[in-house]
mmCIF file of C-alpha atoms (C1' of nucleotides) in Angstrom:
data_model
loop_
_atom_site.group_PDB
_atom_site.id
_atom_site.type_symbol
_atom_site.label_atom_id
_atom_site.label_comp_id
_atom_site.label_asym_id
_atom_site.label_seq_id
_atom_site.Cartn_x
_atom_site.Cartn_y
_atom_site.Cartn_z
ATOM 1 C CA UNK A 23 0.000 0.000 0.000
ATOM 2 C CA UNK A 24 1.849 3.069 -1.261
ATOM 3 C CA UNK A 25 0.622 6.763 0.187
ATOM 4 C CA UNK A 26 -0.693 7.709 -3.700
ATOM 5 C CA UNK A 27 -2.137 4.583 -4.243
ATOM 6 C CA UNK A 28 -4.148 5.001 -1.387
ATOM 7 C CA UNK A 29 -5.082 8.962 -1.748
ATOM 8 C CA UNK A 30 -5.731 8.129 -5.332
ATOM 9 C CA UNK A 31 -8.054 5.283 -4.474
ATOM 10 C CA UNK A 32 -10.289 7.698 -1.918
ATOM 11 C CA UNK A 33 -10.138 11.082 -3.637
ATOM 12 C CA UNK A 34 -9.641 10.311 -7.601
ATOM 13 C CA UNK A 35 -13.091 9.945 -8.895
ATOM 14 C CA UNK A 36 -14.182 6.454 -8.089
ATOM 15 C CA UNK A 37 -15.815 7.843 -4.564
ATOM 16 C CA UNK A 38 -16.819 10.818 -3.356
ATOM 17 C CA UNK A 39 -17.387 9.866 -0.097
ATOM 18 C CA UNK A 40 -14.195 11.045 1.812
ATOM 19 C CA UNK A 41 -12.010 13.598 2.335
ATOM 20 C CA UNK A 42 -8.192 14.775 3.544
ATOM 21 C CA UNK A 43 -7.682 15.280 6.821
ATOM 22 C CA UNK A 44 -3.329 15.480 6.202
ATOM 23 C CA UNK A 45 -1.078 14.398 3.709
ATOM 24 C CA UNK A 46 -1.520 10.705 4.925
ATOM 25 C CA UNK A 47 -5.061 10.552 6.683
ATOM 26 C CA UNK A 48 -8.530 10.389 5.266
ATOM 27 C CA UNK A 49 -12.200 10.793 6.635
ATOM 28 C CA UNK A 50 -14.887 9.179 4.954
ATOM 29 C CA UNK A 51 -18.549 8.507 5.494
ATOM 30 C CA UNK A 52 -20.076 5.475 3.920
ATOM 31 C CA UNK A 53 -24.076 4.858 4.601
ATOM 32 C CA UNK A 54 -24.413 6.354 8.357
ATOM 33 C CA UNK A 55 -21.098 4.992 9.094
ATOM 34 C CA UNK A 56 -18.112 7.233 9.637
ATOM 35 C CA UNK A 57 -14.047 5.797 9.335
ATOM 36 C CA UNK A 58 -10.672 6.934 9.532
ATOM 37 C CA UNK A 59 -7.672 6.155 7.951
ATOM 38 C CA UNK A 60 -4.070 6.993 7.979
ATOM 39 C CA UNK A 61 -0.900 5.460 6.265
ATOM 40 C CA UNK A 62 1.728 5.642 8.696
ATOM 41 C CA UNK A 63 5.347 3.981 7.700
ATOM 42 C CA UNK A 64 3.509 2.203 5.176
ATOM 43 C CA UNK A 65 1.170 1.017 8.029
ATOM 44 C CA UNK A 66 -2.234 1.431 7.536
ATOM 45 C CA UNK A 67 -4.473 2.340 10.458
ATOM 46 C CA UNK A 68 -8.173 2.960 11.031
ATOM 47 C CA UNK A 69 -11.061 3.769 13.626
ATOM 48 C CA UNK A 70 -14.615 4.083 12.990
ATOM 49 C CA UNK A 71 -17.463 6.269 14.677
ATOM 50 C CA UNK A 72 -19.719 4.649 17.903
ATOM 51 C CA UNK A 73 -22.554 5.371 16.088
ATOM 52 C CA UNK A 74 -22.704 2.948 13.143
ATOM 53 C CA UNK A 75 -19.190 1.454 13.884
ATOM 54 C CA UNK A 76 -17.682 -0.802 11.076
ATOM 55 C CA UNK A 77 -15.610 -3.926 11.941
ATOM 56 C CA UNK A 78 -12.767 -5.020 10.450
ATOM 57 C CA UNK A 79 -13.949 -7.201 7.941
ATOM 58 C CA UNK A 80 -16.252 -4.310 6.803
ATOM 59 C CA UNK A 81 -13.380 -2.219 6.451
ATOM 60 C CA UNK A 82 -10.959 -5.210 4.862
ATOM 61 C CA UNK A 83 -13.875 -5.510 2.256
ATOM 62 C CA UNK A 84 -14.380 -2.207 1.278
ATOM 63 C CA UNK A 85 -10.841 -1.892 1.002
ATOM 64 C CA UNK A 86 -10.577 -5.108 -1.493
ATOM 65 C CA UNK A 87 -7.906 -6.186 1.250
ATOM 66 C CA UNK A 88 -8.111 -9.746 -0.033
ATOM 67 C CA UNK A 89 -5.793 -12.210 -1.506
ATOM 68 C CA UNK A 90 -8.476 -11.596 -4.605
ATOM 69 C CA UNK A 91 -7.127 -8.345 -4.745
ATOM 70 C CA UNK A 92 -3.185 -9.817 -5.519
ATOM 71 C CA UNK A 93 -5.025 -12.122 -8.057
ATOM 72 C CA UNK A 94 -6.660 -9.566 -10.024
ATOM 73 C CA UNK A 95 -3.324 -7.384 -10.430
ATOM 74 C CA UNK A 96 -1.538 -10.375 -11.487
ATOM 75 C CA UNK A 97 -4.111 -11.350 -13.827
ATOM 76 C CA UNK A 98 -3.185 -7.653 -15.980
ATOM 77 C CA UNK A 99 -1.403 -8.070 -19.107
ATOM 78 C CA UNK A 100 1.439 -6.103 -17.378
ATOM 79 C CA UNK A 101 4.159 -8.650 -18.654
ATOM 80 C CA UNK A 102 3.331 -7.825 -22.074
ATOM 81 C CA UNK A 103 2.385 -4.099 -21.666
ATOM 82 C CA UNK A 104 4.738 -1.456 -21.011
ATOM 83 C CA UNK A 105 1.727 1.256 -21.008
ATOM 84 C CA UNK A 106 0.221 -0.420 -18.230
ATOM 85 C CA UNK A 107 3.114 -1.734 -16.662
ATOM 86 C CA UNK A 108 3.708 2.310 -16.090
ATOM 87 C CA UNK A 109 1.109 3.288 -14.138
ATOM 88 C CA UNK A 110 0.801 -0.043 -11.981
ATOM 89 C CA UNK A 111 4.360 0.991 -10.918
ATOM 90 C CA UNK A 112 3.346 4.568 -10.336
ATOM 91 C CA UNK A 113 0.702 3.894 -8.284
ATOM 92 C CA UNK A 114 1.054 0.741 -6.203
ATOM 93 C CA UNK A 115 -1.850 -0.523 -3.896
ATOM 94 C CA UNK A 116 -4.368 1.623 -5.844
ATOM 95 C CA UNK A 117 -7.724 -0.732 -5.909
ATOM 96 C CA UNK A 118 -11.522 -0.473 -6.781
ATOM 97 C CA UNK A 119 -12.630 0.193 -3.718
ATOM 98 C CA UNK A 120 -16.724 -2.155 -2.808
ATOM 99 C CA UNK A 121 -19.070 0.870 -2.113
ATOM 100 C CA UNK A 122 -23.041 0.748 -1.866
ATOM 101 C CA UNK A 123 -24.995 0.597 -4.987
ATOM 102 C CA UNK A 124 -27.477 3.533 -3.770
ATOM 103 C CA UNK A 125 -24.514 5.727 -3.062
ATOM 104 C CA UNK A 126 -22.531 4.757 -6.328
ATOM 105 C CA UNK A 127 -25.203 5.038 -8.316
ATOM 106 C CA UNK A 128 -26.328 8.571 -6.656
ATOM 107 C CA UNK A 129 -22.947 10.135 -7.706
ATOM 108 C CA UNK A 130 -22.207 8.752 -11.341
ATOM 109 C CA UNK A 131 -25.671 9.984 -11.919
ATOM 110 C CA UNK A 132 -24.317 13.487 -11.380
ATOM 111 C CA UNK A 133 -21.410 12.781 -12.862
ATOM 112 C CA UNK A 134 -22.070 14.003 -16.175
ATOM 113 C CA UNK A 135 -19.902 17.226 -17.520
ATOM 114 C CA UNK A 136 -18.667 17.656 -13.966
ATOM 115 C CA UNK A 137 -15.437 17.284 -12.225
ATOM 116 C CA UNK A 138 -14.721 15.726 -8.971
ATOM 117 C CA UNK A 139 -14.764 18.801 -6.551
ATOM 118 C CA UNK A 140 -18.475 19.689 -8.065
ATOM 119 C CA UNK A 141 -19.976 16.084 -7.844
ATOM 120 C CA UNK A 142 -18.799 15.818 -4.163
ATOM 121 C CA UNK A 143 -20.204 19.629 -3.809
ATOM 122 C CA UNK A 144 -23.697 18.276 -4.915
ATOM 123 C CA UNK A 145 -23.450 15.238 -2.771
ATOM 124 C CA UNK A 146 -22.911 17.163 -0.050
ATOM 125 C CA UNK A 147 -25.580 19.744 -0.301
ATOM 126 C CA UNK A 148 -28.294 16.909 -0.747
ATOM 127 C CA UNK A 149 -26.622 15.172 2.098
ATOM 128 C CA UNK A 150 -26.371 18.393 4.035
ATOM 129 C CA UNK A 151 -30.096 19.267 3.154
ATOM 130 C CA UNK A 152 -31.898 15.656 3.199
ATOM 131 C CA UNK A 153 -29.427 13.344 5.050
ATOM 132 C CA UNK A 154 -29.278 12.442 8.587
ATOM 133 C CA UNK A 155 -27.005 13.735 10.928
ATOM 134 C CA UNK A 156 -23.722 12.046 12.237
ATOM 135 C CA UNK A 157 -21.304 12.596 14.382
ATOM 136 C CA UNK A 158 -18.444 15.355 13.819
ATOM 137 C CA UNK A 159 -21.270 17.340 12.106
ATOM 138 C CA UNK A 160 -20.988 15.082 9.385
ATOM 139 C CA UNK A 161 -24.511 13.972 7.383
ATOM 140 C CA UNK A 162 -25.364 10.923 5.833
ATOM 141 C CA UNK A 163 -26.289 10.675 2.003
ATOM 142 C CA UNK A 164 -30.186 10.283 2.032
ATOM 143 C CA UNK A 165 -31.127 7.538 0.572
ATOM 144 C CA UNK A 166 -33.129 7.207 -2.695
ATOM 145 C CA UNK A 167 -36.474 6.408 -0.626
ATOM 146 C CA UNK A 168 -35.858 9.870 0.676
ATOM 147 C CA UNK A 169 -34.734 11.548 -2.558
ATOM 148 C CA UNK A 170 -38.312 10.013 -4.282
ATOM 149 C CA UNK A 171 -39.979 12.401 -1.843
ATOM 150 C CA UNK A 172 -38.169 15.651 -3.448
ATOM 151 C CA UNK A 173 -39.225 17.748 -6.354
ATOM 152 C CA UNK A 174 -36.527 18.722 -9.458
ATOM 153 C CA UNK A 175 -37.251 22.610 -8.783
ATOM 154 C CA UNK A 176 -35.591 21.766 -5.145
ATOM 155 C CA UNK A 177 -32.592 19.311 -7.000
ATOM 156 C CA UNK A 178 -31.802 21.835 -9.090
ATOM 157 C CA UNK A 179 -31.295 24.116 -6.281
ATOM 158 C CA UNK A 180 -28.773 22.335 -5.273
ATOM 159 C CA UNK A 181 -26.507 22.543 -8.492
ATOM 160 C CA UNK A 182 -27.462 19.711 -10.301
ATOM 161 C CA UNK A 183 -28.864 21.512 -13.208
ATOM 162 C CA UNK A 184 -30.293 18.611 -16.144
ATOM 163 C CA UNK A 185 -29.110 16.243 -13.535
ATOM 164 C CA UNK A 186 -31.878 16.672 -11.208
ATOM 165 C CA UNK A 187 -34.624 15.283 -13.603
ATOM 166 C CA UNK A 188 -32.149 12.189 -13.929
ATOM 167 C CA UNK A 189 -32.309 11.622 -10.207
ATOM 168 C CA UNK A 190 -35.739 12.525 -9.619
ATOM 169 C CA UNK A 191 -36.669 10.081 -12.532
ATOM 170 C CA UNK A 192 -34.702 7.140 -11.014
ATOM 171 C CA UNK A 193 -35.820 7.693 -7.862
ATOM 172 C CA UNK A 194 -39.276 7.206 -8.564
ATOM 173 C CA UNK A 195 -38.698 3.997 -10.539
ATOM 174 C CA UNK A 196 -37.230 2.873 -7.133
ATOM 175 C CA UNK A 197 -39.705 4.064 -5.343
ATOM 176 C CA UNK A 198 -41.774 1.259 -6.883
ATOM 177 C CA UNK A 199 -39.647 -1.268 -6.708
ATOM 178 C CA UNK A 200 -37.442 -1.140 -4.028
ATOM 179 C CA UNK A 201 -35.648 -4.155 -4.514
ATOM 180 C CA UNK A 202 -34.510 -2.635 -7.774
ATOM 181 C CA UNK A 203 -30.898 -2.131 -6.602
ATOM 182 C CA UNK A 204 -29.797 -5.153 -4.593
ATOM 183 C CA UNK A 205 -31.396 -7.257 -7.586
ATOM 184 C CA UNK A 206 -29.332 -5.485 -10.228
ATOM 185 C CA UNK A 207 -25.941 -6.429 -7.571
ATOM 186 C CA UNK A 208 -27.147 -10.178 -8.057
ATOM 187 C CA UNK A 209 -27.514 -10.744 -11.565
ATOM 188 C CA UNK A 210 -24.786 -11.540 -14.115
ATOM 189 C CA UNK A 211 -22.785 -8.569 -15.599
ATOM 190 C CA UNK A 212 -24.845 -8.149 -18.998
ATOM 191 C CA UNK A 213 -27.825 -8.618 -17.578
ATOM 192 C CA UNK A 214 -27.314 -6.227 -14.561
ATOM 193 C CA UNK A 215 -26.048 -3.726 -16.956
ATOM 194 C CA UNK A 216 -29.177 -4.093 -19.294
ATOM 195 C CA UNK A 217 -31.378 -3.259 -16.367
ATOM 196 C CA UNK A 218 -29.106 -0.514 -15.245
ATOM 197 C CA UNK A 219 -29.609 1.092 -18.759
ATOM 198 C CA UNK A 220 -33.352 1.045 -18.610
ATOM 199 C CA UNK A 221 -32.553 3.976 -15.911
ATOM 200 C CA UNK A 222 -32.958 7.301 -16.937
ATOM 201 C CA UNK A 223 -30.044 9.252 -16.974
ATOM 202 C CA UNK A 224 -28.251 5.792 -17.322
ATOM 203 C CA UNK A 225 -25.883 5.075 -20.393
ATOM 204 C CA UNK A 226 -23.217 2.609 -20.704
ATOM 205 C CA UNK A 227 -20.250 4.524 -19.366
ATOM 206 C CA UNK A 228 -22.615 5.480 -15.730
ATOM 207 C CA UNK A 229 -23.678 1.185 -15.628
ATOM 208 C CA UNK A 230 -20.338 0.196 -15.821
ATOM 209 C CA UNK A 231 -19.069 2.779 -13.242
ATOM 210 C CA UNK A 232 -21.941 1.235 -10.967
ATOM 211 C CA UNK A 233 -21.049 -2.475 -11.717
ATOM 212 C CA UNK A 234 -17.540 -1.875 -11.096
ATOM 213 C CA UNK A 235 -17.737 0.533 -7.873
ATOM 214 C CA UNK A 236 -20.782 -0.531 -6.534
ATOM 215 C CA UNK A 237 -21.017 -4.140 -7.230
ATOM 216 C CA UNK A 238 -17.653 -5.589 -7.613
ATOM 217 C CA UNK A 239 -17.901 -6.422 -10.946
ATOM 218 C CA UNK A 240 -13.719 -5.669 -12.240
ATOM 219 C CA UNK A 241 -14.852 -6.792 -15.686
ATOM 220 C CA UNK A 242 -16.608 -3.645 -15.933
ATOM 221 C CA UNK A 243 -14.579 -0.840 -17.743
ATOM 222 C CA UNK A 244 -16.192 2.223 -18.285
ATOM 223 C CA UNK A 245 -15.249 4.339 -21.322
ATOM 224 C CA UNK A 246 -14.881 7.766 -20.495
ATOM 225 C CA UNK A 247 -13.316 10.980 -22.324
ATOM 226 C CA UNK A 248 -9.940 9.984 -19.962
ATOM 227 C CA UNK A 249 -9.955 6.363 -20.896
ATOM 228 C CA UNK A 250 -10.774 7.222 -24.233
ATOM 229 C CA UNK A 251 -8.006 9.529 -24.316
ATOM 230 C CA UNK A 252 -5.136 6.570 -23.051
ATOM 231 C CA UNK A 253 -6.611 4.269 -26.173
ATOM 232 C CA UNK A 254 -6.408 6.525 -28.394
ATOM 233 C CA UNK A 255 -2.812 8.292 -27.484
ATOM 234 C CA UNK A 256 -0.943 5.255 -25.556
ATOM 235 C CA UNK A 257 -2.297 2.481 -27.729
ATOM 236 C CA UNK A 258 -2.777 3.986 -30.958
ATOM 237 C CA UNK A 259 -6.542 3.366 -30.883
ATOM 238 C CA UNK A 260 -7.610 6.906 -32.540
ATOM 239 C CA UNK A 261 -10.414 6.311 -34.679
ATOM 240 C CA UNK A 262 -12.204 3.160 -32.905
ATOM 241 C CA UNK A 263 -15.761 3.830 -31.582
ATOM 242 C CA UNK A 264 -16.195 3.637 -27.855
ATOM 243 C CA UNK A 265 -17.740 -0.419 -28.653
ATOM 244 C CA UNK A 266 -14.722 -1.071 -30.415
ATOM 245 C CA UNK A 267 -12.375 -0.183 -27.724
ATOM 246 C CA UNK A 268 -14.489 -1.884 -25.265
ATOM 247 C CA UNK A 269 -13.662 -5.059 -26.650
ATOM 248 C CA UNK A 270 -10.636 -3.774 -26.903
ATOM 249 C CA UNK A 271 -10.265 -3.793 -23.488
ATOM 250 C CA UNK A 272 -11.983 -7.380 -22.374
ATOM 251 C CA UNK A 273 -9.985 -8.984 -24.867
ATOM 252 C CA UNK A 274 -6.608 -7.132 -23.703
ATOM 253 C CA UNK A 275 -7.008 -6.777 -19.940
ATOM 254 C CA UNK A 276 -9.083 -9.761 -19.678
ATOM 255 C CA UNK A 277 -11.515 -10.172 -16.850
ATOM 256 C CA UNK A 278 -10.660 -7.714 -14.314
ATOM 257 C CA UNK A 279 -10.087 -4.888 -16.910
ATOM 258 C CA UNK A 280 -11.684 -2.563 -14.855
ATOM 259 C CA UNK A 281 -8.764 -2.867 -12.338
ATOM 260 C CA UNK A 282 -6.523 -2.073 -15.392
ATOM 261 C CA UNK A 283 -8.994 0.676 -16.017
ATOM 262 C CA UNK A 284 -8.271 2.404 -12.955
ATOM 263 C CA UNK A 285 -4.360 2.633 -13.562
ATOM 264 C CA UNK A 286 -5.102 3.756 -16.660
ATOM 265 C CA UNK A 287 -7.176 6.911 -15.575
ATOM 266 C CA UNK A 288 -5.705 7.686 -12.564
ATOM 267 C CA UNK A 289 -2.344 7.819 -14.556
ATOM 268 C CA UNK A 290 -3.818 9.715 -17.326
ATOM 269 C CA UNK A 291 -5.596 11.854 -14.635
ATOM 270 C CA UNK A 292 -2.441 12.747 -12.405
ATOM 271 C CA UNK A 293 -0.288 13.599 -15.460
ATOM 272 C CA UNK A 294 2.090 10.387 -14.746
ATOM 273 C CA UNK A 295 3.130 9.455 -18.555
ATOM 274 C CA UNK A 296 4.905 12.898 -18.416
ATOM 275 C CA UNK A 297 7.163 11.990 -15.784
ATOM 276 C CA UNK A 298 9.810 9.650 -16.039
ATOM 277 C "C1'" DA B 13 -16.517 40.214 -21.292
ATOM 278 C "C1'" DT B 14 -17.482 36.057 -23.609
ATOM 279 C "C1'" DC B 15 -16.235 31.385 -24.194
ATOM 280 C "C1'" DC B 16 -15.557 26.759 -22.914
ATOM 281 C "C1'" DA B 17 -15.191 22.442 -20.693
ATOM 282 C "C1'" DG B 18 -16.172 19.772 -16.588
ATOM 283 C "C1'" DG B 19 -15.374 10.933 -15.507
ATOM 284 C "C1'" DG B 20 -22.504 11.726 -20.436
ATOM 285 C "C1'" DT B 21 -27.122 10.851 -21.996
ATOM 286 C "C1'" DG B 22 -31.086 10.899 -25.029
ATOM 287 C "C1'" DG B 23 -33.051 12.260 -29.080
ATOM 288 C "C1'" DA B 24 -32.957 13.513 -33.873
ATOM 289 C "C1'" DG B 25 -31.330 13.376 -38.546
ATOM 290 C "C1'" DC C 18 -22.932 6.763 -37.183
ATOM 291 C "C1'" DT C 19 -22.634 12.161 -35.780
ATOM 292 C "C1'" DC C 20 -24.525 16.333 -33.855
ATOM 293 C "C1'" DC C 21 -26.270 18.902 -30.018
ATOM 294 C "C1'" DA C 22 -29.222 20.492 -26.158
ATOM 295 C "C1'" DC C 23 -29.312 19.828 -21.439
ATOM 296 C "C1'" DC C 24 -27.913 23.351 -16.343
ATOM 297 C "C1'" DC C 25 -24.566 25.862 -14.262
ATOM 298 C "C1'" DT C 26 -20.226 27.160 -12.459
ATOM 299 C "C1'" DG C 27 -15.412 28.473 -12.411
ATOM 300 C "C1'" DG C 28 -11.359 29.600 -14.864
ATOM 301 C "C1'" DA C 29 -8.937 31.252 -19.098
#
DNA sequence: ATCCAGGGTGGAG
DNA sequence: CTCCACCCTGGA
């Protein structure tokens, strides 16, 4: 576990549920839960809030702190690719991390046209506005039950612009059938990500971010402009439609591609190719 | 001051 | 397949 891996896996873009507290330490809230962490001589160490305390093998599986984990990395095509050989090296330890569907789905859905520091904005102001209170005057994210109950006009006042028709749609289709999400988790990839298109506000790139954040799923690899980007500069892939490089990328990174995927943007993201 | 892009999607041609 | 509107905010 390297001190970048780690930041990159909390704060670049695949959660936007925690924040810095230093260099090395990290606050997060995850459904009314609350947890710490700090890297400390390459030792990582955690506590958790009385309220709605995790244990450790919470926190070891949301982490991906499995021997599954080991497995997945060595399943990459690193031997054979330099490109991705690159930013594995750059950013050791970095991981998918195993969040909540509601929450996942929640912030990809505002994810559209936005960067990082404005999704977690909006999060926070529905939280702020609609979610329970924690400790260390920190709020929970509301729930979609909750968010069915609230108009666009009052969404949109909270930044989401076109978003909050998206949310307020989806919400509603939950709201009659609430088994909706933990369904979706069960079913096999395709199928889950056929039902996750039927969403409003739902297109391939936002289902695969859910199946791969939110349900585990590393064969997921969502195509975004960053990803894009990598194919088209680092392996020559200018040209190819976002299907084409999708099988691109099962047939390259094999099965866990979306583990590959997240070296891939976070490298592209941070600027690491520059660098030697 | 305008312009433009920020982890897209849905609809039209 | 390719365009482009959709909201709105901050930075060039």
């Amino acid at each position: 576990m390297s001190r970048l891996g780690l930041e990159e896996t909390l704060l670049g873009g695949q959660s936007f549920s925690w924040t810095a507290l230093s260099e090395s330490s990290w606050k997060g809230v995850i459904g009314k839960s609350i947890v710490e962490l700090s890297l400390t001589e390459n030792k990582l160490q955690w506590r958790t809030g009385k309220q709605s305390p995790w244990s450790e093998k919470e926190l070891r599986n949301y982490l991906w702190l499995d021997p599954s984990f080991t497995e997945a990395v060595d399943s990459l095509p690193w031997r054979s690719d330099p490109v991705l050989t690159t930013c594995m090296k750059k950013l050791p330890g970095l991981r998918i991390l195993r969040q909540p569907m509601d929450e996942v789905l929640f912030v990809f859905l505002l994810s559209s046209v936005k960067s990082i520091p404005q999704i977690k904005e909006m999060k926070e102001l529905v939280s702020e506005k609609y979610g329970e209170p924690l400790e260390l005057g920190l709020w929970s994210f509301p729930g979609w039950e909750k968010l069915a109950q609230i108009s666009e006009t009052e969404l949109r006042a909270l930044k989401m612009g076109y978003r909050a028709k998206y949310v307020q749609a989806v919400a509603g289709q939950l709201a009659n059938k609430p088994s909706l999400l933990t369904d979706i988790v069960k079913r096999p990839y395709e199928e889950a990500r056929a039902m996750l298109l039927n969403l409003p506000g739902v297109g391939p790139k936002i289902a695969d971010c859910c199946l791969l954040f939110g349900a585990a799923r590393t064969e997921a690899f969502p195509i975004d402009t960053w990803i894009s980007k990598t194919l088209e500069v680092r392996y020559s892939l200018s040209g190819w439609s976002n299907q084409q490089q999708a099988h691109f990328a099962i047939k390259h990174y094999g099965k866990h591609a979306g583990l590959a995927q997240q070296f891939l943007f976070s490298a592209e993201r941070l600027g690491l190719h520059a660098k030697s």
